[in-house]
Short mmCIF file of C-alpha atoms in Angstrom, two decimals:
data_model
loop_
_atom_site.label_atom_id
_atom_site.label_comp_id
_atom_site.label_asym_id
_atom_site.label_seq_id
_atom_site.Cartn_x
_atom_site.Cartn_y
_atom_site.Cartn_z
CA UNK A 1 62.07 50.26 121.82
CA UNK A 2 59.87 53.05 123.46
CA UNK A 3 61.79 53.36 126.77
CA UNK A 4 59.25 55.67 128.69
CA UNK A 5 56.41 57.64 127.07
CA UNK A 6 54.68 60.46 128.39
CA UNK A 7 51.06 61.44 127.98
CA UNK A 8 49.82 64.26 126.88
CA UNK A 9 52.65 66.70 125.67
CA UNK A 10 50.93 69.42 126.49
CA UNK A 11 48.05 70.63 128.31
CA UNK A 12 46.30 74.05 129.39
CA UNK A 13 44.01 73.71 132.27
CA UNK A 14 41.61 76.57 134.26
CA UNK A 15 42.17 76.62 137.92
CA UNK A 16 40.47 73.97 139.63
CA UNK A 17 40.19 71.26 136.86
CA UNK A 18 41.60 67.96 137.20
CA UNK A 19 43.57 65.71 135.15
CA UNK A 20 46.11 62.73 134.89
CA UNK A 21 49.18 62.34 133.30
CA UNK A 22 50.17 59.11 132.22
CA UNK A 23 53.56 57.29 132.18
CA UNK A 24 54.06 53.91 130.79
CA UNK A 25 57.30 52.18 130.37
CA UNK A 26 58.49 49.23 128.39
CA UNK A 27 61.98 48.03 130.35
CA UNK A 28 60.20 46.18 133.11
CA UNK A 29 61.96 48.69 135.87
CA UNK A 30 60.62 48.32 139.33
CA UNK A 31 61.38 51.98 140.67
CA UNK A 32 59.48 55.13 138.75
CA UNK A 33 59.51 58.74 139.44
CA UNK A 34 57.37 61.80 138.93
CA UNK A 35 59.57 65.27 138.66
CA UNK A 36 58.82 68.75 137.67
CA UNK A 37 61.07 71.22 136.42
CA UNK A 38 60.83 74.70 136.85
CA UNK A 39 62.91 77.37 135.97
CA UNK A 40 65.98 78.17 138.08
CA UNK A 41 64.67 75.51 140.15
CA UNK A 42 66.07 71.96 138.31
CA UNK A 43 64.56 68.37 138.67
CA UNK A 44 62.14 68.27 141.89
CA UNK A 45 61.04 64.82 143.22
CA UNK A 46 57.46 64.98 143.03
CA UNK A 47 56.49 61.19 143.70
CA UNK A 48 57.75 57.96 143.39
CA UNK A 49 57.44 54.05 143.13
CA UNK A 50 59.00 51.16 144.40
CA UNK A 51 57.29 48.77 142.73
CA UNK A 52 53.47 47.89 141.74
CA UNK A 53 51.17 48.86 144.30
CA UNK A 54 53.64 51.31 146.13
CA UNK A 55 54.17 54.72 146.07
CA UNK A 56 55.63 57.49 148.38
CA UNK A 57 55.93 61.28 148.86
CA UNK A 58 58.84 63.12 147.36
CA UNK A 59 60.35 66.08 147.93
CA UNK A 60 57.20 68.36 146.61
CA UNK A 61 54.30 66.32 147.00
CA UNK A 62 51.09 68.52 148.04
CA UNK A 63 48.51 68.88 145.10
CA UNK A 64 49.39 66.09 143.53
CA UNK A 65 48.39 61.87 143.94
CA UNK A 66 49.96 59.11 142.19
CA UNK A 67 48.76 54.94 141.27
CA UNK A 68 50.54 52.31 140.31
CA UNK A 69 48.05 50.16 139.59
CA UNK A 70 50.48 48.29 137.01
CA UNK A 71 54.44 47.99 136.90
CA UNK A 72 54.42 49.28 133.66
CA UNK A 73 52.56 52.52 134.29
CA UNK A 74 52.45 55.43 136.86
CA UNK A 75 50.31 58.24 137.02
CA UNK A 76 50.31 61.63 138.56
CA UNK A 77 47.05 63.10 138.90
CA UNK A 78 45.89 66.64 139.93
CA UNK A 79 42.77 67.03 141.70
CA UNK A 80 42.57 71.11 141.79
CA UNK A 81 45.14 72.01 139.35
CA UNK A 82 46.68 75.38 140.71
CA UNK A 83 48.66 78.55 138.66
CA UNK A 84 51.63 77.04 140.91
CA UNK A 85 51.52 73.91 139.28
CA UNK A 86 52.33 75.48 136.06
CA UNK A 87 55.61 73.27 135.34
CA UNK A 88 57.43 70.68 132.64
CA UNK A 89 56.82 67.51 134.30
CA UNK A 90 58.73 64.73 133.73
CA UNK A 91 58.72 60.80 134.92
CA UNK A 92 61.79 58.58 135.13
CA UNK A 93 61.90 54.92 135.66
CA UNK A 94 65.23 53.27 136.43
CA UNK A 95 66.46 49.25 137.49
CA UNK A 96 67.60 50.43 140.70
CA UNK A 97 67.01 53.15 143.02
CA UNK A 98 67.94 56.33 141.90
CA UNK A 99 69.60 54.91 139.01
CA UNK A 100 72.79 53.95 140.47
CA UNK A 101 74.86 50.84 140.21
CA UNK A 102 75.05 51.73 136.69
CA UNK A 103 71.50 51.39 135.84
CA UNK A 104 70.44 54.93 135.46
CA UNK A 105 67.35 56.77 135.43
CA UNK A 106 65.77 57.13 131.97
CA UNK A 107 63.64 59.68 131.10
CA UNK A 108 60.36 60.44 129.34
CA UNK A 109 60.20 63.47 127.04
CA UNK A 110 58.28 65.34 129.67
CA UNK A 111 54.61 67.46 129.54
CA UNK A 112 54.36 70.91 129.37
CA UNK A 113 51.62 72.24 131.35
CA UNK A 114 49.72 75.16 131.94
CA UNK A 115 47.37 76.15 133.95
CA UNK A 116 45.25 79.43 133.80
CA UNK B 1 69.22 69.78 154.41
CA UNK B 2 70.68 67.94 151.52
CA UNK B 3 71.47 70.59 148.47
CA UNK B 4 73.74 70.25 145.12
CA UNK B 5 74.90 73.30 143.83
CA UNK B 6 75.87 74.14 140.18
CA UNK B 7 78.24 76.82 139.02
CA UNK B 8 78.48 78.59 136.77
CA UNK B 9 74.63 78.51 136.29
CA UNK B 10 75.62 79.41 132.61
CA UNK B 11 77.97 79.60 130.09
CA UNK B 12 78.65 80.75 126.52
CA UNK B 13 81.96 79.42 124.89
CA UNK B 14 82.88 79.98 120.95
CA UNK B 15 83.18 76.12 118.98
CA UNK B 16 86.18 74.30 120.08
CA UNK B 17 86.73 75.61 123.49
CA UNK B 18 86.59 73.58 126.41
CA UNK B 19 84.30 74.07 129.15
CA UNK B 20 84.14 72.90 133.32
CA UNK B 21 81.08 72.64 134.68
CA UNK B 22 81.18 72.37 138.61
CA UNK B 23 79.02 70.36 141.16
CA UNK B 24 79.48 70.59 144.57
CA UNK B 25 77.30 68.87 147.06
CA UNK B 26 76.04 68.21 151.14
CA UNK B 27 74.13 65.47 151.78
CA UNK B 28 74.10 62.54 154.24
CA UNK B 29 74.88 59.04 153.41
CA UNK B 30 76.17 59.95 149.96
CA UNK B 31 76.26 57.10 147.15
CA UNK B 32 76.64 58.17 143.69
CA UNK B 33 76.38 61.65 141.45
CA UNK B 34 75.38 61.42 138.37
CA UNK B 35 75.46 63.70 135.50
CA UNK B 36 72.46 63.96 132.81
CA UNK B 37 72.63 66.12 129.95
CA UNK B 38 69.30 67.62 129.06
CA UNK B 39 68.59 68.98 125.44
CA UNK B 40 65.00 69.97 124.35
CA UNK B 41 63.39 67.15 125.99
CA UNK B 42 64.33 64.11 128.47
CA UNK B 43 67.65 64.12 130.52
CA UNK B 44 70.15 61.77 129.03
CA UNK B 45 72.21 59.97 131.54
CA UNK B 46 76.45 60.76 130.87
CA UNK B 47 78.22 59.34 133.98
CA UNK B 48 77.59 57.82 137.56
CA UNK B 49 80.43 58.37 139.90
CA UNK B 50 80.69 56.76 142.98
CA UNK B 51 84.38 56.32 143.60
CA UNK B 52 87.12 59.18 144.37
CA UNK B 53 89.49 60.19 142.02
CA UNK B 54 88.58 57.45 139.15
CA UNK B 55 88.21 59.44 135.76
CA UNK B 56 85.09 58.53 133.51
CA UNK B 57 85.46 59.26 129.98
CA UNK B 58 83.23 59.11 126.61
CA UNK B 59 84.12 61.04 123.76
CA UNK B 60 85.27 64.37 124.52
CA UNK B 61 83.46 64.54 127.85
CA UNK B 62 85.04 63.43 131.32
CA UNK B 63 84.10 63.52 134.93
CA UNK B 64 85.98 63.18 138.01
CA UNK B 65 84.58 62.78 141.59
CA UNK B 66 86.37 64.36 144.93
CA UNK B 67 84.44 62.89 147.80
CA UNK B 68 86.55 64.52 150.35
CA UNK B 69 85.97 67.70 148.91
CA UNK B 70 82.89 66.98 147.75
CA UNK B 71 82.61 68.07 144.55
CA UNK B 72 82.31 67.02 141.05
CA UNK B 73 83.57 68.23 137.76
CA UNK B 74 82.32 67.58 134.03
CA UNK B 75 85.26 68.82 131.63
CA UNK B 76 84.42 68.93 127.84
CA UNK B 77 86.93 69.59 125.10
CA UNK B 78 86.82 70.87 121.51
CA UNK B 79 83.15 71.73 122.38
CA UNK B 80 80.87 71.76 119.53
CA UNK B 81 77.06 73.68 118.61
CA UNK B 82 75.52 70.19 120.02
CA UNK B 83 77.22 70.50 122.76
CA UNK B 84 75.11 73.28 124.16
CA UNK B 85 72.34 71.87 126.36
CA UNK B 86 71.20 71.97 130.03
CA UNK B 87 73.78 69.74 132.09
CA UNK B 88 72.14 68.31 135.35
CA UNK B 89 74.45 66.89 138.67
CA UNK B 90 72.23 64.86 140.80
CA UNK B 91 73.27 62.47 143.86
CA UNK B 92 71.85 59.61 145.25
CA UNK B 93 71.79 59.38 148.97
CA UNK B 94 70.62 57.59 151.59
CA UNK B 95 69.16 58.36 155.36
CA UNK B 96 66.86 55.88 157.91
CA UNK B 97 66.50 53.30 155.25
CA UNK B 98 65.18 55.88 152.69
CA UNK B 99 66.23 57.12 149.50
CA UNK B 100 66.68 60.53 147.91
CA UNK B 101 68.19 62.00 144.49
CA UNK B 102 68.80 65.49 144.81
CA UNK B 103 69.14 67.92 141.89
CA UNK B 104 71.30 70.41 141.23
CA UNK B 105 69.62 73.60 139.45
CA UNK B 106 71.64 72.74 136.18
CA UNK B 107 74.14 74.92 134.31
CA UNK B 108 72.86 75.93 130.50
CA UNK B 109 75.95 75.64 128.05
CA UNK B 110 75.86 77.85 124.85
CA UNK B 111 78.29 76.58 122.32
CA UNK B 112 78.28 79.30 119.22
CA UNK B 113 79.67 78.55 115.88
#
């Protein structure tokens, strides 16, 4: 039972290069979330999904575009990575919204990135 | 603006000693707080509070919920070395239709042998 797996782990990028990181998850939740984490800062609400096809802004959403192309998956992309972007980013997928009702959020192991 | 605050922002207690971590909170439409606990890797949920006064316990870890004050505590006994992790308060709350789940900074707990 995978629950929700991040992809890549880590990653070291030069200012301006793109990439995408890739969340898939295997519990057939409707609602998934993209967070970073930086020091002193806690869990920031990046992006997020209601279900396939949907997607909204969070609480920190410049530099940054997500797809949901598939229930199962959500990606966060960066088009022009920045130093600032430098974070631990995590995704979450959950039942419900926000993980309440008792159906809470679960988390992927998160990606470290970097950029130079 | 909707915050949740954290104190103390850490901690170090010796084996066996028990520990309160504090979350207090402002936010509009509130609906639940949840605690996570958050080791090397991905938050682990612990509780989801929604009601005043109703204890939640597993193990040696409780959580109570004051929504007049608002405010939350997570009380630990006999703490032990795996103890000592990042513990997150978030709530869920609502305003025009939309959701939000605010974080809390978290509070890192340091339990030495």
């Amino acid at each position: 039972n995978a629950g929700v797996t991040q992809t890549p782990k880590f990653r070291v990028l030069k200012t301006g290069q793109s990439m995408t990181l890739l969340c898939a998850q295997d519990m057939n939740h409707e609602y998934m979330y993209w967070y970073r984490q930086d020091p002193g800062m806690g869990l920031r609400l990046i992006h997020y999904s209601v279900g396939e096809g949907t997607t909204a802004k969070g609480e920190v959403p410049d530099g940054y575009n997500v797809s949901r192309l598939k229930k199962q998956n959500f990606l966060l992309g960066l088009e022009s990575a920045a130093p600032s972007q430098t974070s631990v980013y995590f995704c979450a997928s959950s039942y419900s919204w926000g993980g309440g009702l008792d159906q809470p959020q679960h988390f992927g192991d998160g990606t470290r990135l970097s950029i130079l | 603006e909707d915050k949740v605050v954290q104190s103390p922002l850490s901690l170090v207690v010796h084996e066996g000693d028990t520990v309160t971590l504090n979350c207090s909170y402002e936010v509009t439409n509130f609906r639940s707080l949840l605690w996570y606990k958050q080791e090397k890797k991905a938050p682990t949920f612990l509780f989801m509070l929604t009601s005043s006064g109703i204890e939640k316990k597993s193990g040696r870890l409780s959580s109570i919920l004051d929504k007049k004050e608002l405010f939350s505590i997570l009380n630990i006994t006999a703490t032990q070395t795996g103890d000592s992790a990042i513990y997150l308060c978030a709530v869920e709350a609502s305003q025009g239709g939309s959701e939000k789940l605010v974080f809390g900074k978290g509070m890192k707990l340091t339990v030495n042998p």
